PDB file of C-alpha atoms in Angstrom:
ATOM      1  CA  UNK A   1      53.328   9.078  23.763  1.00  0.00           C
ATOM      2  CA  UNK A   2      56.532   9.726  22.710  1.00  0.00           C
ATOM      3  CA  UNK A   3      58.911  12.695  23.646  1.00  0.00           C
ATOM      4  CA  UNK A   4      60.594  14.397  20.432  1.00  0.00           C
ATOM      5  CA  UNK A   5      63.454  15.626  20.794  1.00  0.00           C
ATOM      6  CA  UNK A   6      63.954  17.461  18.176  1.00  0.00           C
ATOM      7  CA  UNK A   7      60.561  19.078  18.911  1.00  0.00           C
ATOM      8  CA  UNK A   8      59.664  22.788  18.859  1.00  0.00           C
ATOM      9  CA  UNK A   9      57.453  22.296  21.994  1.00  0.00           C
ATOM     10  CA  UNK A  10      60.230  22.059  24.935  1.00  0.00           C
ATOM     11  CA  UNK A  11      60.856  19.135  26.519  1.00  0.00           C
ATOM     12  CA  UNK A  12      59.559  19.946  29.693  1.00  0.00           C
ATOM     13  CA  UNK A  13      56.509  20.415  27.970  1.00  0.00           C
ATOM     14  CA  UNK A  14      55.722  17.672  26.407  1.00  0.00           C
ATOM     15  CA  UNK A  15      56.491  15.595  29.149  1.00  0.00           C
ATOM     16  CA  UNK A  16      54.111  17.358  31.319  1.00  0.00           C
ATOM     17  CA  UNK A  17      51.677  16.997  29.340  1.00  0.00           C
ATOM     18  CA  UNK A  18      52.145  13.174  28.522  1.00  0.00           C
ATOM     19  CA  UNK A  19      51.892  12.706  32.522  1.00  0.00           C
ATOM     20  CA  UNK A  20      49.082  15.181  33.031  1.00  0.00           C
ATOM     21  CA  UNK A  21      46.746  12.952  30.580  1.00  0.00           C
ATOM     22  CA  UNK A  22      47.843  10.031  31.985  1.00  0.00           C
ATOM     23  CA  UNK A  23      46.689  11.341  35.371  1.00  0.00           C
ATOM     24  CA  UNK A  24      43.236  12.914  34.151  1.00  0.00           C
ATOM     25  CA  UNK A  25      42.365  10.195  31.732  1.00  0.00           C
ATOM     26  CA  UNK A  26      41.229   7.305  33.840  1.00  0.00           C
ATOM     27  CA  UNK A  27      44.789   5.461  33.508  1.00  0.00           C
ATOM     28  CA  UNK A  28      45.573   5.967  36.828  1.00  0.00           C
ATOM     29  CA  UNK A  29      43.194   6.289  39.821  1.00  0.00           C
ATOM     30  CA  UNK A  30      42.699   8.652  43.035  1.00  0.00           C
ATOM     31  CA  UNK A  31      45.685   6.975  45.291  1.00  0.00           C
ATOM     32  CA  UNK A  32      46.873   4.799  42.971  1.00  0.00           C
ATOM     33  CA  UNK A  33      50.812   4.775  43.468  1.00  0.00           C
ATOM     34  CA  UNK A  34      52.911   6.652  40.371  1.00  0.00           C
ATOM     35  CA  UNK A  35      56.319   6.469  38.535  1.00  0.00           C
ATOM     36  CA  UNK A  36      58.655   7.618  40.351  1.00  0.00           C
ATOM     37  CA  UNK A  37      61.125  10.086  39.103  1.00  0.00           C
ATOM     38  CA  UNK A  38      63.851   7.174  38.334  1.00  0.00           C
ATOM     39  CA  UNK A  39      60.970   5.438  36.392  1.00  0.00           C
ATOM     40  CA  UNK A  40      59.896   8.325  34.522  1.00  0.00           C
ATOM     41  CA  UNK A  41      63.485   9.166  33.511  1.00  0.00           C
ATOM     42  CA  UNK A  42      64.008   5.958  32.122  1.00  0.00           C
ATOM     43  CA  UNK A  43      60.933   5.660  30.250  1.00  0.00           C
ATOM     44  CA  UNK A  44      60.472   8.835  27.987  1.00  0.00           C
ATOM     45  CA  UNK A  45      64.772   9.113  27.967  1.00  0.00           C
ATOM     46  CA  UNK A  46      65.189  12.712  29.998  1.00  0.00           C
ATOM     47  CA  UNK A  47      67.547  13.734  32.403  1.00  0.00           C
ATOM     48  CA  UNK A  48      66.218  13.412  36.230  1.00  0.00           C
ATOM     49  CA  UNK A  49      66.405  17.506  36.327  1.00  0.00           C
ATOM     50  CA  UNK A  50      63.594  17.638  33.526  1.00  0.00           C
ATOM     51  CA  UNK A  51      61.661  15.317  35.679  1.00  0.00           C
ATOM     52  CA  UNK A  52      61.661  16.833  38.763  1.00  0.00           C
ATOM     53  CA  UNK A  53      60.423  20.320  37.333  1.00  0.00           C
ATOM     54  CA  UNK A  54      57.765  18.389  36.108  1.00  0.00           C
ATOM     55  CA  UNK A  55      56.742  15.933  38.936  1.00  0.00           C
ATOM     56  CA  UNK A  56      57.321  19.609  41.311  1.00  0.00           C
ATOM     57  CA  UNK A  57      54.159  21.495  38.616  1.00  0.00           C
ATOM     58  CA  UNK A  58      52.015  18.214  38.730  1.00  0.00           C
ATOM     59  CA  UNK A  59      52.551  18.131  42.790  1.00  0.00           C
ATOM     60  CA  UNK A  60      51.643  22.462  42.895  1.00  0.00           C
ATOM     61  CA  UNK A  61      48.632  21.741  40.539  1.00  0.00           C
ATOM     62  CA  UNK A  62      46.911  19.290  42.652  1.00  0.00           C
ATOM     63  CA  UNK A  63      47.458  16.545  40.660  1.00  0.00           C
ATOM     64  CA  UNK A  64      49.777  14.323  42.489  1.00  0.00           C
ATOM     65  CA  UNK A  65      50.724  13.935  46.052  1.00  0.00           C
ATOM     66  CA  UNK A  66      53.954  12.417  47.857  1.00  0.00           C
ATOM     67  CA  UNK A  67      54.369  10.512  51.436  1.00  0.00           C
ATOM     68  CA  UNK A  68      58.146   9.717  52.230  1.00  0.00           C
ATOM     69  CA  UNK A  69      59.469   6.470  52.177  1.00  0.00           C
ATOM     70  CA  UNK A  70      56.544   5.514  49.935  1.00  0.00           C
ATOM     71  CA  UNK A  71      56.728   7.107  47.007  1.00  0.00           C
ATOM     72  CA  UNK A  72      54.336   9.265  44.596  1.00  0.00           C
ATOM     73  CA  UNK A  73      50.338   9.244  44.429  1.00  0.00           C
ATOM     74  CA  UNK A  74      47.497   9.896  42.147  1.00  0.00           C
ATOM     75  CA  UNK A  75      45.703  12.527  44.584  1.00  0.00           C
ATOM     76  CA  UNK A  76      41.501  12.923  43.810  1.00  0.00           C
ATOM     77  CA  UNK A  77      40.898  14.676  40.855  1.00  0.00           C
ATOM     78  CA  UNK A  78      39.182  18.500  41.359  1.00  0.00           C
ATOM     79  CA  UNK A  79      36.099  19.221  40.016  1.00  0.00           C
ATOM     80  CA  UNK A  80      36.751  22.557  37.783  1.00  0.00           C
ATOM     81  CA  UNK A  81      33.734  24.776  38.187  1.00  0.00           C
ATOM     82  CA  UNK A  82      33.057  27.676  35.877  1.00  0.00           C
ATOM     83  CA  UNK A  83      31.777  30.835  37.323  1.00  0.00           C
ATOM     84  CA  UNK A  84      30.251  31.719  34.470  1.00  0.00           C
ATOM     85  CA  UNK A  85      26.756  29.624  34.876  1.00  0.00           C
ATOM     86  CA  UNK A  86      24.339  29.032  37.054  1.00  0.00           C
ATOM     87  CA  UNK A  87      23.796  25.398  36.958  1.00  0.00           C
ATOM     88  CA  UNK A  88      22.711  23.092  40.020  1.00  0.00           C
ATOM     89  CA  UNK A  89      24.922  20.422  41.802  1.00  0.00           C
ATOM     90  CA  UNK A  90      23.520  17.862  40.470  1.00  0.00           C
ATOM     91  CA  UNK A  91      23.022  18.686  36.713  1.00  0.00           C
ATOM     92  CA  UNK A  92      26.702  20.463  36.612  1.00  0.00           C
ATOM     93  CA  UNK A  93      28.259  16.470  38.515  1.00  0.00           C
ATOM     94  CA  UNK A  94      26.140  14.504  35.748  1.00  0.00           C
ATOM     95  CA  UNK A  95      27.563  17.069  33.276  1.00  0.00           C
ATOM     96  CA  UNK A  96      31.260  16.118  34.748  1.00  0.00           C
ATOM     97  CA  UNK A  97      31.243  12.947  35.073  1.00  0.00           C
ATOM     98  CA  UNK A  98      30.046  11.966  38.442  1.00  0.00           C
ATOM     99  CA  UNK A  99      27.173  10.170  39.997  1.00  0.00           C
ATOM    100  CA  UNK A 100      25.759  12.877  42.163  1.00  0.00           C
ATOM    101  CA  UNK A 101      23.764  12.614  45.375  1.00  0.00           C
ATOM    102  CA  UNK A 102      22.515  14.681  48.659  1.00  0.00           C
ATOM    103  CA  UNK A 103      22.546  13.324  52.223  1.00  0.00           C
ATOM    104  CA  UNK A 104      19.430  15.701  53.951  1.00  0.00           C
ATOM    105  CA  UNK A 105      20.262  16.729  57.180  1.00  0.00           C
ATOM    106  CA  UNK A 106      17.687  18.774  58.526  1.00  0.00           C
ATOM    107  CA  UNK A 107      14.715  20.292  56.694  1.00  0.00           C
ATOM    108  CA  UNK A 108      12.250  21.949  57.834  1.00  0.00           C
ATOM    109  CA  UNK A 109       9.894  25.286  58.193  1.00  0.00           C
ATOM    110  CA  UNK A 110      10.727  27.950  59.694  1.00  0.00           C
ATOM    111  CA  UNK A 111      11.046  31.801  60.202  1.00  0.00           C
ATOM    112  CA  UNK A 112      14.671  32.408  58.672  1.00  0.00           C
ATOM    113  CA  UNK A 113      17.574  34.892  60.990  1.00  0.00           C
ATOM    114  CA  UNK A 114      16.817  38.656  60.588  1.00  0.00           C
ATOM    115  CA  UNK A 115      19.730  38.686  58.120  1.00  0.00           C
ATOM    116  CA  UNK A 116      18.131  36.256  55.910  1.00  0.00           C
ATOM    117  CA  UNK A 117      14.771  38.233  55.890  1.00  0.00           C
ATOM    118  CA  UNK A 118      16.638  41.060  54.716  1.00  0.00           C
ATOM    119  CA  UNK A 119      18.550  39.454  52.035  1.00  0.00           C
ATOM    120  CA  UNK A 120      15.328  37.851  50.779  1.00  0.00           C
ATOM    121  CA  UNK A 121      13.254  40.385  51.239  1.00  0.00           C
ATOM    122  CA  UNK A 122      10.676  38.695  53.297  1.00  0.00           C
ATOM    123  CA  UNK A 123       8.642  40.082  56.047  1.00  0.00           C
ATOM    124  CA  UNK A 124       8.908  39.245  59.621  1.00  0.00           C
ATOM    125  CA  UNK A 125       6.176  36.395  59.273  1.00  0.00           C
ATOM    126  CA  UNK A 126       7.208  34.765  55.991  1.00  0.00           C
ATOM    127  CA  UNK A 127       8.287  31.643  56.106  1.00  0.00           C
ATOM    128  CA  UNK A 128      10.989  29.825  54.076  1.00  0.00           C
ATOM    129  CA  UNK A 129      11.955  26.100  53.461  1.00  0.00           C
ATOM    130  CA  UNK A 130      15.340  25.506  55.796  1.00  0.00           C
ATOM    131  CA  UNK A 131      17.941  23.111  54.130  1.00  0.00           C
ATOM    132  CA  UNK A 132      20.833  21.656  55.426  1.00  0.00           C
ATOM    133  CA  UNK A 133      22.726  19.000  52.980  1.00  0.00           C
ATOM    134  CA  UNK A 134      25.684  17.500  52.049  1.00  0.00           C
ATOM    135  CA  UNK A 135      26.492  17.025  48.437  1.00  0.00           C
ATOM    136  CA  UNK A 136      28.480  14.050  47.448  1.00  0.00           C
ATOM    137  CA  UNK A 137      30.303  13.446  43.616  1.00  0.00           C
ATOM    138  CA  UNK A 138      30.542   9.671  42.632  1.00  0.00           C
ATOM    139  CA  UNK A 139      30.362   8.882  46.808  1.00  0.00           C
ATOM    140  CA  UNK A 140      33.230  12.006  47.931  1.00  0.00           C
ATOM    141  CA  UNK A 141      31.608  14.469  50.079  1.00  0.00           C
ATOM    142  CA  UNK A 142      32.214  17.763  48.279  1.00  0.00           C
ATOM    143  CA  UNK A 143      30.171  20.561  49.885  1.00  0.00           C
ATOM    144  CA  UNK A 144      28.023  21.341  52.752  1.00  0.00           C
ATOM    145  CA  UNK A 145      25.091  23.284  52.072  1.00  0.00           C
ATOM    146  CA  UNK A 146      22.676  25.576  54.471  1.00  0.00           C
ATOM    147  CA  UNK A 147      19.402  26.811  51.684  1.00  0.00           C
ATOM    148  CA  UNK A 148      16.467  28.476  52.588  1.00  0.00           C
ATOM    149  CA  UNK A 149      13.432  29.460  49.659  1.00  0.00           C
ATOM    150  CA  UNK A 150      10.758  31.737  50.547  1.00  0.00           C
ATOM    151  CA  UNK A 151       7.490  29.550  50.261  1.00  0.00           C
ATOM    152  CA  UNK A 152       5.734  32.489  48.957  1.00  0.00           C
ATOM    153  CA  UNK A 153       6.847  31.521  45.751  1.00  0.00           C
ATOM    154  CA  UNK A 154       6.608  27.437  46.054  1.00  0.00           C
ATOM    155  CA  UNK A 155       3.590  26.357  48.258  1.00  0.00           C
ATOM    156  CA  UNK A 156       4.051  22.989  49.608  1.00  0.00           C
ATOM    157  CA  UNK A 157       7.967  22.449  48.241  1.00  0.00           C
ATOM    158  CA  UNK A 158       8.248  21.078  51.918  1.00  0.00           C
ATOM    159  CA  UNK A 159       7.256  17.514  51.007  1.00  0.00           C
ATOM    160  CA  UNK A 160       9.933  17.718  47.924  1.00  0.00           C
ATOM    161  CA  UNK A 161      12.364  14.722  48.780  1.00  0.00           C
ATOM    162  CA  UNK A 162      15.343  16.243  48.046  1.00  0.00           C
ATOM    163  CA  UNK A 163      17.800  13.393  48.382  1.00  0.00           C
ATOM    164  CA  UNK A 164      16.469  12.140  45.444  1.00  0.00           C
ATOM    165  CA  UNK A 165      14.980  15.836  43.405  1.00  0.00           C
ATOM    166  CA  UNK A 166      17.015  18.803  42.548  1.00  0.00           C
ATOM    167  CA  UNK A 167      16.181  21.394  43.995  1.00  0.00           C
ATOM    168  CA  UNK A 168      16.800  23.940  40.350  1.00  0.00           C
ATOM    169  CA  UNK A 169      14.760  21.194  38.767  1.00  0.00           C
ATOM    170  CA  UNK A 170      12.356  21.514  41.723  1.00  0.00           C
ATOM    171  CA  UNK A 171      11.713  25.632  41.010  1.00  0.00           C
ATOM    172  CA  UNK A 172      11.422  24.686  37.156  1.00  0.00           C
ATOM    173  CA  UNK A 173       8.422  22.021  38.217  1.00  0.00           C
ATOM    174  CA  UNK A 174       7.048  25.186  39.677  1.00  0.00           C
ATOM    175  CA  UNK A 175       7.412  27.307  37.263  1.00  0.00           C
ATOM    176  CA  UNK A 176       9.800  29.338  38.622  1.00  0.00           C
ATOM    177  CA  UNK A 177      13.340  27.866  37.206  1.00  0.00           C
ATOM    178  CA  UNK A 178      16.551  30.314  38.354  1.00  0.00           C
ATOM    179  CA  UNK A 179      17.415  32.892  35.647  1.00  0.00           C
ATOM    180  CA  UNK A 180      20.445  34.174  37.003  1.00  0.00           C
ATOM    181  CA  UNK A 181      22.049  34.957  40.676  1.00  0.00           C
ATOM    182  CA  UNK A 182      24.869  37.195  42.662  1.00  0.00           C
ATOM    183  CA  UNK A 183      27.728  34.722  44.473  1.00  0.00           C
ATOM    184  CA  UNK A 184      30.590  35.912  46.674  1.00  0.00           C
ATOM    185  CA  UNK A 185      33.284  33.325  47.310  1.00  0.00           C
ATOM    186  CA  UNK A 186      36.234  33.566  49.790  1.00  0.00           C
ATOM    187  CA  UNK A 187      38.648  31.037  51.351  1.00  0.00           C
ATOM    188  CA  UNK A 188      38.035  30.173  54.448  1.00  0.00           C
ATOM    189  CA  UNK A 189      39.753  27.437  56.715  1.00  0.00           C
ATOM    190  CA  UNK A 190      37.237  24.980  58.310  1.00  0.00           C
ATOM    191  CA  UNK A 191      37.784  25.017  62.133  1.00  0.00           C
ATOM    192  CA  UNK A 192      34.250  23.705  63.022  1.00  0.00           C
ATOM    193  CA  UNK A 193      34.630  19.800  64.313  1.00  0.00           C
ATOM    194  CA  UNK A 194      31.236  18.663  63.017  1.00  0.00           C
ATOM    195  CA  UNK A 195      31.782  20.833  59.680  1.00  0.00           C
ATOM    196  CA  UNK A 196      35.550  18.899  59.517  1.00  0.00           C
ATOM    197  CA  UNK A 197      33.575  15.463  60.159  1.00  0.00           C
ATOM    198  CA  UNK A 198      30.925  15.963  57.541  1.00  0.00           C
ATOM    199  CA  UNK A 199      33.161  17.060  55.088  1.00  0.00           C
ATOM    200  CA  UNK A 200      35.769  14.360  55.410  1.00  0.00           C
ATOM    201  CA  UNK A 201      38.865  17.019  56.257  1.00  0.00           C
ATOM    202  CA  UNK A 202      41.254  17.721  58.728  1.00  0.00           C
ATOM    203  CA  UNK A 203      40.286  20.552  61.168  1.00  0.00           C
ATOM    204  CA  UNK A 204      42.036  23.504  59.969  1.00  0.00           C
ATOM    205  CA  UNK A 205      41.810  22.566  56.239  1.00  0.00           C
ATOM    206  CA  UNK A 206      41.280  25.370  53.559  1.00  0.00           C
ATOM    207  CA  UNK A 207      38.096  25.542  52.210  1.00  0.00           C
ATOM    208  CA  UNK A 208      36.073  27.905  50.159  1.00  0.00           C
ATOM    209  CA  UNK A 209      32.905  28.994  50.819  1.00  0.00           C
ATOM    210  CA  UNK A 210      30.054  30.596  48.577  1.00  0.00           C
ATOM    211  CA  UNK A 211      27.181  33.188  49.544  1.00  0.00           C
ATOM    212  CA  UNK A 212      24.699  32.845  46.504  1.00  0.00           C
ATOM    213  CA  UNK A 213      20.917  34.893  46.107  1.00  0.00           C
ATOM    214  CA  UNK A 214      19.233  33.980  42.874  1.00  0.00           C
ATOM    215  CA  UNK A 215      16.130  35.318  41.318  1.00  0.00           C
ATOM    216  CA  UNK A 216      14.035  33.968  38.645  1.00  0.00           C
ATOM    217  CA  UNK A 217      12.416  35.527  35.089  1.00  0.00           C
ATOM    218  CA  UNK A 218      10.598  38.443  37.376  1.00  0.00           C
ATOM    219  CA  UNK A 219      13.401  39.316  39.494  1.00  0.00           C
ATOM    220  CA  UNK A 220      11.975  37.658  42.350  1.00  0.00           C
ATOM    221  CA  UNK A 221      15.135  36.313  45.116  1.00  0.00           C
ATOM    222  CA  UNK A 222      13.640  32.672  45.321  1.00  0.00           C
ATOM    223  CA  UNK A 223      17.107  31.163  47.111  1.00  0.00           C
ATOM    224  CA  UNK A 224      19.679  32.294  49.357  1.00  0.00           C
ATOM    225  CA  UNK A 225      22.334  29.308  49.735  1.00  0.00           C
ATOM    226  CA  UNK A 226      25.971  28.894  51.256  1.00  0.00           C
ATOM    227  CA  UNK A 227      27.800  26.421  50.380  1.00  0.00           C
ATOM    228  CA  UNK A 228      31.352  25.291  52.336  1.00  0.00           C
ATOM    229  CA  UNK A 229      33.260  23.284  49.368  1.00  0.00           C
ATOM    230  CA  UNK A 230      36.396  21.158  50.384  1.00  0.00           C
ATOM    231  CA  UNK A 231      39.631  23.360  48.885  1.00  0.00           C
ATOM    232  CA  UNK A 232      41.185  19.930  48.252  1.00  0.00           C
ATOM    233  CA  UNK A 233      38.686  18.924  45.656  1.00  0.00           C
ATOM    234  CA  UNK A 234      37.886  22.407  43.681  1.00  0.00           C
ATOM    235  CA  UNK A 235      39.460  24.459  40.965  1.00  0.00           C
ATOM    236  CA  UNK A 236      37.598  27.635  39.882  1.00  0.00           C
ATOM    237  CA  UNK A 237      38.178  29.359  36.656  1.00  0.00           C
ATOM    238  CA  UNK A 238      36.625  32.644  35.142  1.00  0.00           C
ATOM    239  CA  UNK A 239      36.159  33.630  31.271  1.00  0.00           C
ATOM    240  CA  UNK A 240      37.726  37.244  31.641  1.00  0.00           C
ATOM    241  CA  UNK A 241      37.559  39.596  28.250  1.00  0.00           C
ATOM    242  CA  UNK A 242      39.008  42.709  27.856  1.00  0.00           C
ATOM    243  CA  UNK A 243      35.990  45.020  27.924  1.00  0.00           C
ATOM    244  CA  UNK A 244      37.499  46.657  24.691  1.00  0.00           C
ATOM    245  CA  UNK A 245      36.672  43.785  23.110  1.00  0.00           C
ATOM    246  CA  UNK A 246      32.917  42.329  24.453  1.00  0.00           C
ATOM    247  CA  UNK A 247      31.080  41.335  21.768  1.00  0.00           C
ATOM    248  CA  UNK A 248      33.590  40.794  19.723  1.00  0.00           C
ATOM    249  CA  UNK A 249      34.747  37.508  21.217  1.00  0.00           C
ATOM    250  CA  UNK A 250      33.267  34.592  22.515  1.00  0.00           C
TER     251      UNK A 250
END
């Protein structure tokens, strides 16, 4: 693409977004070395100063990283989630893009935490399914999960293999798919060694983590799940509408 000159749409602009397709298109891969600004200058015929701003935005957003003495890189591209449905991992990765898949570390029965009870409702003796997984996008470790589901509601989910089911698409094979949910999300920064490890982080890196209770058609809480997602690897956005205005909008 071509930069116009004589454009309406600045400069700056359009050169931004030339670079931020050619970084989100496929062209260029995660670590995959970059133009520098020299190269860029000569290329699309701007001054250095125009280039900079730019390279500095594609560096805040995410999209490109720098080590001195070796130049610019393509950093791994962040999955954008909306938090505006309530989709599983691995339908909302296949939706994206990515080849998802779950590495199980422990599962088993168990009587959950008193907190747990009382977020789910359950009674001293009820049992729930206990999850602990690691969800990966296209072979990058994204999340770690901890998910317990009151068996009350799915006898025998126990012998589900979830590295290879879903567990949403699990509750719909039950009849019980997941209508709609409450999630609270916060940054964090992930101190724990084995949670560092797992993850595929530096000790200490920011991370964001999610607190989610969802209930099916009858209002029933059927999961309680947190979820630690890398901050490297994320974007969240939100669909916000004057309240003025609902209905009268999509």
């Amino acid at each position: 693409m071509k930069i116009v000159k004589n454009s309406p749409v600045p400069i700056h602009v359009q050169l931004k977004n030339t670079l931020q397709n050619l970084l989100e298109n496929g062209t260029y891969k995660p670590g995959d070395r970059f133009f520098s600004e020299n190269e860029i200058s000569r290329k699309y015929q701007v001054s250095r100063m125009t280039v900079r701003k730019v390279m500095d935005d594609l560096f805040r957003e995410g999209l490109i990283f720098r080590v001195p003495g070796k130049g610019t890189f393509v950093a791994q591209r962040k999955v954008i989630e909306k938090l505006t449905e309530l989709v599983g991992f691995t339908q909302d990765m296949e939706r994206k893009g990515y080849v998802p898949s779950t590495r199980v570390l422990e599962k088993e029965v168990l009587c959950p935490p008193r907190d747990v009870q009382e977020l789910l409702h359950l009674r001293r003796e009820e049992k729930v399914l206990f999850l602990k997984r690691v969800r990966y996008a296209s072979g990058n470790p994204m999340a770690l999960q901890t998910v317990y589901v009151p068996l009350k509601f799915f006898p025998g989910i126990e012998s589900t293999d979830f590295e290879r089911e879903s567990l949403y698409a699990t509750f719909k094979k039950f009849g019980r798919p997941p209508v709609w949910a409450k999630q609270d999300m916060e940054a964090i920064a992930i101190d724990d060694e084995r949670q560092a490890e797992i993850l595929g982080v530096v000790v200490g890196s920011v991370g964001l983590v999610s607190k989610r209770l969802t209930y099916d058609l009858e209002e029933n809480l059927i999961e309680f799940t947190t979820t630690i997602f890398r901050g490297d690897n994320y974007r969240f956005t939100v669909h916000l509408v004057n309240p003025e205005f609902v209905g009268k909008v999509k």
